[in-house]
PDB file of C-alpha atoms in Angstrom:
ATOM      1  CA  UNK A 129      21.003  72.280 -67.352  1.00 53.00           C
ATOM      2  CA  UNK A 130      23.956  70.448 -68.855  1.00 54.00           C
ATOM      3  CA  UNK A 131      25.815  67.596 -67.133  1.00 50.00           C
ATOM      4  CA  UNK A 132      28.907  69.774 -66.634  1.00 54.00           C
ATOM      5  CA  UNK A 133      26.860  72.538 -65.039  1.00 56.00           C
ATOM      6  CA  UNK A 134      25.669  70.043 -62.404  1.00 56.00           C
ATOM      7  CA  UNK A 135      29.178  68.998 -61.464  1.00 55.00           C
ATOM      8  CA  UNK A 136      30.633  70.350 -58.203  1.00 58.00           C
ATOM      9  CA  UNK A 137      32.863  72.761 -60.155  1.00 61.00           C
ATOM     10  CA  UNK A 138      29.928  73.921 -62.271  1.00 63.00           C
ATOM     11  CA  UNK A 139      27.782  74.531 -59.215  1.00 60.00           C
ATOM     12  CA  UNK A 140      30.514  76.526 -57.526  1.00 61.00           C
ATOM     13  CA  UNK A 141      30.817  78.689 -60.641  1.00 65.00           C
ATOM     14  CA  UNK A 142      27.047  79.171 -60.696  1.00 65.00           C
ATOM     15  CA  UNK A 143      27.124  80.235 -57.043  1.00 60.00           C
ATOM     16  CA  UNK A 144      29.792  82.831 -57.793  1.00 63.00           C
ATOM     17  CA  UNK A 145      27.736  84.197 -60.703  1.00 66.00           C
ATOM     18  CA  UNK A 146      24.638  84.512 -58.536  1.00 62.00           C
ATOM     19  CA  UNK A 147      26.594  86.316 -55.828  1.00 56.00           C
ATOM     20  CA  UNK A 148      28.032  88.798 -58.314  1.00 62.00           C
ATOM     21  CA  UNK A 149      24.513  89.599 -59.592  1.00 61.00           C
ATOM     22  CA  UNK A 150      23.355  90.652 -56.107  1.00 56.00           C
ATOM     23  CA  UNK A 151      23.691  94.276 -54.975  1.00 56.00           C
ATOM     24  CA  UNK A 152      26.653  94.703 -52.600  1.00 56.00           C
ATOM     25  CA  UNK A 153      24.417  95.664 -49.681  1.00 47.00           C
ATOM     26  CA  UNK A 154      22.462  92.456 -50.012  1.00 49.00           C
ATOM     27  CA  UNK A 155      25.341  89.996 -50.193  1.00 49.00           C
ATOM     28  CA  UNK A 156      25.368  89.493 -46.444  1.00 50.00           C
ATOM     29  CA  UNK A 157      21.606  89.457 -45.841  1.00 53.00           C
ATOM     30  CA  UNK A 158      19.027  86.669 -45.872  1.00 55.00           C
ATOM     31  CA  UNK A 159      18.923  86.510 -49.671  1.00 54.00           C
ATOM     32  CA  UNK A 160      22.567  85.562 -49.728  1.00 50.00           C
ATOM     33  CA  UNK A 161      21.922  82.742 -47.323  1.00 60.00           C
ATOM     34  CA  UNK A 162      18.914  81.590 -49.349  1.00 62.00           C
ATOM     35  CA  UNK A 163      20.953  81.491 -52.564  1.00 57.00           C
ATOM     36  CA  UNK A 164      23.729  79.667 -50.792  1.00 57.00           C
ATOM     37  CA  UNK A 165      21.250  77.170 -49.337  1.00 66.00           C
ATOM     38  CA  UNK A 166      19.566  76.536 -52.701  1.00 63.00           C
ATOM     39  CA  UNK A 167      22.789  75.939 -54.550  1.00 59.00           C
ATOM     40  CA  UNK A 168      24.287  73.758 -51.852  1.00 63.00           C
ATOM     41  CA  UNK A 169      21.048  71.774 -51.718  1.00 64.00           C
ATOM     42  CA  UNK A 170      21.266  71.219 -55.468  1.00 60.00           C
ATOM     43  CA  UNK A 171      24.874  70.120 -55.070  1.00 55.00           C
ATOM     44  CA  UNK A 172      23.873  67.716 -52.290  1.00 58.00           C
ATOM     45  CA  UNK A 173      21.108  66.203 -54.402  1.00 55.00           C
ATOM     46  CA  UNK A 174      23.443  65.867 -57.363  1.00 52.00           C
ATOM     47  CA  UNK A 175      26.116  64.125 -55.315  1.00 48.00           C
ATOM     48  CA  UNK A 176      23.557  61.793 -53.765  1.00 50.00           C
ATOM     49  CA  UNK A 177      22.345  60.860 -57.235  1.00 48.00           C
ATOM     50  CA  UNK A 178      25.799  59.855 -58.414  1.00 47.00           C
ATOM     51  CA  UNK A 179      25.731  56.138 -59.170  1.00 57.00           C
ATOM     52  CA  UNK A 180      28.421  53.538 -59.035  1.00 70.00           C
ATOM     53  CA  UNK A 181      29.055  52.237 -62.569  1.00 71.00           C
ATOM     54  CA  UNK A 182      26.833  49.235 -63.147  1.00 73.00           C
ATOM     55  CA  UNK A 183      24.442  50.117 -60.307  1.00 77.00           C
ATOM     56  CA  UNK A 184      21.377  52.281 -59.775  1.00 75.00           C
ATOM     57  CA  UNK A 185      20.968  54.716 -56.893  1.00 70.00           C
ATOM     58  CA  UNK A 186      17.208  54.100 -56.896  1.00 72.00           C
ATOM     59  CA  UNK A 187      14.387  52.643 -58.981  1.00 78.00           C
ATOM     60  CA  UNK A 188      14.993  52.960 -62.751  1.00 78.00           C
ATOM     61  CA  UNK A 189      13.185  55.822 -64.433  1.00 79.00           C
ATOM     62  CA  UNK A 190      13.027  54.194 -67.868  1.00 84.00           C
ATOM     63  CA  UNK A 191      14.319  51.284 -69.966  1.00 88.00           C
ATOM     64  CA  UNK A 192      17.122  53.409 -71.419  1.00 85.00           C
ATOM     65  CA  UNK A 193      18.586  53.868 -67.940  1.00 82.00           C
ATOM     66  CA  UNK A 194      18.589  50.103 -67.367  1.00 85.00           C
ATOM     67  CA  UNK A 195      20.218  49.487 -70.749  1.00 86.00           C
ATOM     68  CA  UNK A 196      22.981  51.947 -69.891  1.00 84.00           C
ATOM     69  CA  UNK A 197      23.564  50.234 -66.557  1.00 83.00           C
ATOM     70  CA  UNK A 198      23.696  46.817 -68.224  1.00 85.00           C
ATOM     71  CA  UNK A 199      26.622  47.936 -70.376  1.00 86.00           C
ATOM     72  CA  UNK A 200      28.696  48.668 -67.275  1.00 84.00           C
ATOM     73  CA  UNK A 201      27.577  45.837 -65.002  1.00 86.00           C
ATOM     74  CA  UNK A 202      29.789  43.022 -63.829  1.00 87.00           C
ATOM     75  CA  UNK A 203      28.285  39.564 -63.324  1.00 89.00           C
ATOM     76  CA  UNK A 204      28.214  40.129 -59.553  1.00 87.00           C
ATOM     77  CA  UNK A 205      26.364  43.427 -59.966  1.00 85.00           C
ATOM     78  CA  UNK A 206      23.814  41.857 -62.320  1.00 87.00           C
ATOM     79  CA  UNK A 207      23.303  39.019 -59.855  1.00 88.00           C
ATOM     80  CA  UNK A 208      22.874  41.425 -56.936  1.00 87.00           C
ATOM     81  CA  UNK A 209      20.243  43.361 -58.885  1.00 86.00           C
ATOM     82  CA  UNK A 210      18.346  40.150 -59.615  1.00 88.00           C
ATOM     83  CA  UNK A 211      18.514  39.082 -55.967  1.00 89.00           C
ATOM     84  CA  UNK A 212      17.096  42.429 -54.810  1.00 87.00           C
ATOM     85  CA  UNK A 213      14.226  42.148 -57.270  1.00 88.00           C
ATOM     86  CA  UNK A 214      13.444  38.559 -56.272  1.00 91.00           C
ATOM     87  CA  UNK A 215      13.419  39.412 -52.569  1.00 91.00           C
ATOM     88  CA  UNK A 216      11.253  42.474 -53.198  1.00 91.00           C
ATOM     89  CA  UNK A 217       8.637  40.209 -54.781  1.00 93.00           C
ATOM     90  CA  UNK A 218       8.294  37.832 -51.831  1.00 95.00           C
ATOM     91  CA  UNK A 219       6.539  37.964 -48.473  1.00 95.00           C
ATOM     92  CA  UNK A 220       7.799  36.209 -45.343  1.00 95.00           C
ATOM     93  CA  UNK A 221       4.995  33.647 -45.542  1.00 96.00           C
ATOM     94  CA  UNK A 222       5.867  32.885 -49.155  1.00 97.00           C
ATOM     95  CA  UNK A 223       9.494  32.305 -48.217  1.00 96.00           C
ATOM     96  CA  UNK A 224       8.360  29.791 -45.598  1.00 96.00           C
ATOM     97  CA  UNK A 225       6.404  27.936 -48.291  1.00 97.00           C
ATOM     98  CA  UNK A 226       9.442  27.897 -50.582  1.00 96.00           C
ATOM     99  CA  UNK A 227      11.631  26.684 -47.727  1.00 95.00           C
ATOM    100  CA  UNK A 228       9.248  23.766 -47.160  1.00 96.00           C
ATOM    101  CA  UNK A 229       9.586  22.842 -50.841  1.00 97.00           C
ATOM    102  CA  UNK A 230      13.292  23.548 -51.189  1.00 95.00           C
ATOM    103  CA  UNK A 231      14.481  20.084 -50.106  1.00 95.00           C
ATOM    104  CA  UNK A 232      12.460  18.399 -52.848  1.00 96.00           C
ATOM    105  CA  UNK A 233       9.338  17.862 -50.764  1.00 96.00           C
ATOM    106  CA  UNK A 234       5.968  17.855 -52.540  1.00 97.00           C
ATOM    107  CA  UNK A 235       2.493  18.631 -51.188  1.00 98.00           C
ATOM    108  CA  UNK A 236      -1.013  17.755 -52.335  1.00 98.00           C
ATOM    109  CA  UNK A 237      -2.848  20.617 -54.039  1.00 98.00           C
ATOM    110  CA  UNK A 238      -6.389  21.128 -55.313  1.00 98.00           C
ATOM    111  CA  UNK A 239      -6.927  23.243 -58.412  1.00 97.00           C
ATOM    112  CA  UNK A 240     -10.245  24.673 -59.559  1.00 96.00           C
ATOM    113  CA  UNK A 241     -10.603  25.166 -63.320  1.00 94.00           C
ATOM    114  CA  UNK A 242     -13.386  27.030 -65.092  1.00 91.00           C
ATOM    115  CA  UNK A 243     -14.241  23.991 -67.221  1.00 83.00           C
ATOM    116  CA  UNK A 244     -14.107  24.458 -70.981  1.00 72.00           C
ATOM    117  CA  UNK A 245     -15.878  22.474 -73.689  1.00 72.00           C
ATOM    118  CA  UNK A 246     -12.740  20.677 -74.785  1.00 73.00           C
ATOM    119  CA  UNK A 247     -10.352  21.461 -71.914  1.00 80.00           C
ATOM    120  CA  UNK A 248     -10.228  22.170 -68.203  1.00 83.00           C
ATOM    121  CA  UNK A 249     -10.369  25.890 -68.914  1.00 87.00           C
ATOM    122  CA  UNK A 250      -8.565  28.565 -66.950  1.00 91.00           C
ATOM    123  CA  UNK A 251      -7.215  28.109 -63.449  1.00 94.00           C
ATOM    124  CA  UNK A 252      -9.350  29.960 -60.905  1.00 96.00           C
ATOM    125  CA  UNK A 253      -8.128  28.890 -57.493  1.00 97.00           C
ATOM    126  CA  UNK A 254      -5.535  26.669 -55.793  1.00 97.00           C
ATOM    127  CA  UNK A 255      -5.494  25.185 -52.324  1.00 98.00           C
ATOM    128  CA  UNK A 256      -2.869  23.163 -50.463  1.00 98.00           C
ATOM    129  CA  UNK A 257      -1.797  22.108 -46.978  1.00 97.00           C
ATOM    130  CA  UNK A 258       1.743  23.379 -47.636  1.00 97.00           C
ATOM    131  CA  UNK A 259       0.937  26.574 -45.718  1.00 96.00           C
ATOM    132  CA  UNK A 260       0.117  24.778 -42.488  1.00 95.00           C
ATOM    133  CA  UNK A 261       3.119  22.482 -42.908  1.00 95.00           C
ATOM    134  CA  UNK A 262       5.388  25.505 -43.444  1.00 96.00           C
ATOM    135  CA  UNK A 263       3.952  27.371 -40.446  1.00 96.00           C
ATOM    136  CA  UNK A 264       2.767  30.464 -42.294  1.00 96.00           C
ATOM    137  CA  UNK A 265       0.884  33.142 -40.389  1.00 96.00           C
ATOM    138  CA  UNK A 266      -1.913  33.865 -42.863  1.00 97.00           C
ATOM    139  CA  UNK A 267      -3.189  30.357 -43.563  1.00 95.00           C
ATOM    140  CA  UNK A 268      -6.386  31.782 -45.066  1.00 95.00           C
ATOM    141  CA  UNK A 269      -4.285  33.483 -47.770  1.00 97.00           C
ATOM    142  CA  UNK A 270      -2.773  30.279 -49.143  1.00 97.00           C
ATOM    143  CA  UNK A 271      -4.702  30.703 -52.420  1.00 97.00           C
ATOM    144  CA  UNK A 272      -3.183  34.156 -52.925  1.00 97.00           C
ATOM    145  CA  UNK A 273       0.308  32.953 -52.032  1.00 98.00           C
ATOM    146  CA  UNK A 274       0.067  30.051 -54.480  1.00 98.00           C
ATOM    147  CA  UNK A 275      -1.157  32.317 -57.266  1.00 97.00           C
ATOM    148  CA  UNK A 276       1.778  34.686 -56.744  1.00 97.00           C
ATOM    149  CA  UNK A 277       4.363  31.893 -56.583  1.00 98.00           C
ATOM    150  CA  UNK A 278       3.023  30.305 -59.755  1.00 98.00           C
ATOM    151  CA  UNK A 279       2.969  33.622 -61.610  1.00 96.00           C
ATOM    152  CA  UNK A 280       6.593  34.309 -60.630  1.00 95.00           C
ATOM    153  CA  UNK A 281       7.740  30.886 -61.822  1.00 96.00           C
ATOM    154  CA  UNK A 282       8.738  29.555 -58.404  1.00 97.00           C
ATOM    155  CA  UNK A 283       6.494  26.487 -58.309  1.00 98.00           C
ATOM    156  CA  UNK A 284       4.912  23.973 -60.685  1.00 98.00           C
ATOM    157  CA  UNK A 285       2.008  21.527 -60.542  1.00 98.00           C
ATOM    158  CA  UNK A 286       2.438  17.839 -61.325  1.00 97.00           C
ATOM    159  CA  UNK A 287      -0.101  15.046 -61.342  1.00 96.00           C
ATOM    160  CA  UNK A 288      -2.087  13.265 -58.659  1.00 96.00           C
ATOM    161  CA  UNK A 289      -0.136  11.013 -56.286  1.00 96.00           C
ATOM    162  CA  UNK A 290      -1.956   7.987 -54.907  1.00 96.00           C
ATOM    163  CA  UNK A 291       0.103   7.994 -51.715  1.00 95.00           C
ATOM    164  CA  UNK A 292      -1.507  11.321 -50.750  1.00 95.00           C
ATOM    165  CA  UNK A 293      -5.115  10.264 -51.362  1.00 96.00           C
ATOM    166  CA  UNK A 294      -6.142  10.855 -47.740  1.00 96.00           C
ATOM    167  CA  UNK A 295      -4.572  14.317 -47.768  1.00 97.00           C
ATOM    168  CA  UNK A 296      -6.545  15.251 -50.896  1.00 97.00           C
ATOM    169  CA  UNK A 297      -9.769  14.159 -49.230  1.00 96.00           C
ATOM    170  CA  UNK A 298      -8.981  16.258 -46.163  1.00 96.00           C
ATOM    171  CA  UNK A 299      -8.253  19.282 -48.365  1.00 96.00           C
ATOM    172  CA  UNK A 300     -11.546  18.871 -50.189  1.00 96.00           C
ATOM    173  CA  UNK A 301     -13.291  19.074 -46.814  1.00 96.00           C
ATOM    174  CA  UNK A 302     -11.600  22.339 -45.770  1.00 95.00           C
ATOM    175  CA  UNK A 303     -14.235  24.993 -45.158  1.00 94.00           C
ATOM    176  CA  UNK A 304     -12.196  27.697 -46.875  1.00 93.00           C
ATOM    177  CA  UNK A 305     -11.790  25.603 -50.004  1.00 96.00           C
ATOM    178  CA  UNK A 306     -15.478  24.704 -50.115  1.00 95.00           C
ATOM    179  CA  UNK A 307     -16.487  28.370 -49.790  1.00 95.00           C
ATOM    180  CA  UNK A 308     -14.173  29.306 -52.638  1.00 95.00           C
ATOM    181  CA  UNK A 309     -15.544  26.537 -54.848  1.00 95.00           C
ATOM    182  CA  UNK A 310     -19.164  27.470 -54.075  1.00 95.00           C
ATOM    183  CA  UNK A 311     -18.491  31.107 -54.904  1.00 95.00           C
ATOM    184  CA  UNK A 312     -16.850  30.216 -58.217  1.00 95.00           C
ATOM    185  CA  UNK A 313     -19.608  27.773 -59.200  1.00 93.00           C
ATOM    186  CA  UNK A 314     -22.058  30.658 -59.143  1.00 93.00           C
ATOM    187  CA  UNK A 315     -20.236  32.008 -62.204  1.00 93.00           C
ATOM    188  CA  UNK A 316     -18.680  28.835 -63.644  1.00 92.00           C
ATOM    189  CA  UNK A 317     -21.135  25.950 -63.055  1.00 91.00           C
ATOM    190  CA  UNK A 318     -18.676  23.399 -64.463  1.00 90.00           C
ATOM    191  CA  UNK A 319     -16.034  24.153 -61.829  1.00 92.00           C
ATOM    192  CA  UNK A 320     -14.718  21.066 -60.064  1.00 88.00           C
ATOM    193  CA  UNK A 321     -11.529  20.231 -58.150  1.00 91.00           C
ATOM    194  CA  UNK A 322      -8.562  18.545 -59.774  1.00 95.00           C
ATOM    195  CA  UNK A 323      -6.006  16.791 -57.622  1.00 97.00           C
ATOM    196  CA  UNK A 324      -2.454  17.910 -58.313  1.00 98.00           C
ATOM    197  CA  UNK A 325       0.931  18.021 -56.571  1.00 98.00           C
ATOM    198  CA  UNK A 326       2.810  21.190 -55.651  1.00 98.00           C
ATOM    199  CA  UNK A 327       6.567  21.252 -56.205  1.00 98.00           C
ATOM    200  CA  UNK A 328       9.408  23.710 -56.527  1.00 97.00           C
ATOM    201  CA  UNK A 329      10.013  24.089 -60.264  1.00 97.00           C
ATOM    202  CA  UNK A 330      13.363  24.220 -62.118  1.00 96.00           C
ATOM    203  CA  UNK A 331      13.338  28.018 -62.122  1.00 95.00           C
ATOM    204  CA  UNK A 332      12.366  28.013 -58.457  1.00 96.00           C
ATOM    205  CA  UNK A 333      15.256  25.705 -57.602  1.00 96.00           C
ATOM    206  CA  UNK A 334      17.679  27.985 -59.414  1.00 95.00           C
ATOM    207  CA  UNK A 335      16.325  31.137 -57.770  1.00 95.00           C
ATOM    208  CA  UNK A 336      16.264  29.516 -54.323  1.00 95.00           C
ATOM    209  CA  UNK A 337      19.899  28.452 -54.701  1.00 92.00           C
ATOM    210  CA  UNK A 338      20.793  32.018 -55.688  1.00 91.00           C
ATOM    211  CA  UNK A 339      19.003  33.581 -52.725  1.00 90.00           C
ATOM    212  CA  UNK A 340      20.411  31.004 -50.309  1.00 86.00           C
ATOM    213  CA  UNK A 341      24.028  31.870 -51.092  1.00 78.00           C
ATOM    214  CA  UNK A 342      25.709  33.510 -48.080  1.00 71.00           C
ATOM    215  CA  UNK A 343      26.587  37.180 -48.530  1.00 57.00           C
ATOM    216  CA  UNK A 344      30.241  38.080 -49.045  1.00 52.00           C
ATOM    217  CA  UNK A 345      30.253  39.857 -45.682  1.00 44.00           C
ATOM    218  CA  UNK A 346      29.048  36.692 -43.986  1.00 51.00           C
ATOM    219  CA  UNK A 347      31.663  34.602 -45.766  1.00 51.00           C
ATOM    220  CA  UNK A 348      34.484  36.938 -44.812  1.00 51.00           C
ATOM    221  CA  UNK A 349      33.265  36.961 -41.220  1.00 53.00           C
ATOM    222  CA  UNK A 350      33.294  33.167 -41.092  1.00 53.00           C
ATOM    223  CA  UNK A 351      36.838  33.087 -42.455  1.00 52.00           C
ATOM    224  CA  UNK A 352      37.986  35.386 -39.674  1.00 49.00           C
TER     225      UNK A 352
END
């Protein structure tokens, strides 16, 4: 069906054609009402699918649709789309972790690497006390949260800090961390902990600043 045939005018014309095709005695019976319902339902769906230029009414169906939207987007619309995607990729616990890091604070972190012949190998697990400090609910999921935040570019790891030596030792004694290390050593015998520091990275700082901006509605309300 062409674009014009899905317009309100096109649908009305289609309705008239369908009515004319029905026998006169049937135009007032249930079939008439069914035809009317079907066409009006199609019109409703079409109108609901209409998109504001530069925006999507729902998830994109393909890359071509996103490219078309990008040609009509304003900077504000592009920024709003990015904000929605960033928020959709975060849990409440993860936001608490980011909030704890957002003022420049850093936290001790243990990283388990597979242990290569000439390098540390691949990262297998991370553990930190940032979850408890941030007050997250699922403290046993800190490894998962850290993996997700690293993969999304929110956080970075820097080197060992002598001032946190006691904190590293406490982390190494955590039962959850020791279970994870024991499980990994069954497959990677060379696994051992490396002491690192967890920080909000440059990309994380930029994204946090973007998400922390007050909405226009909030700003206008404050002005009133």
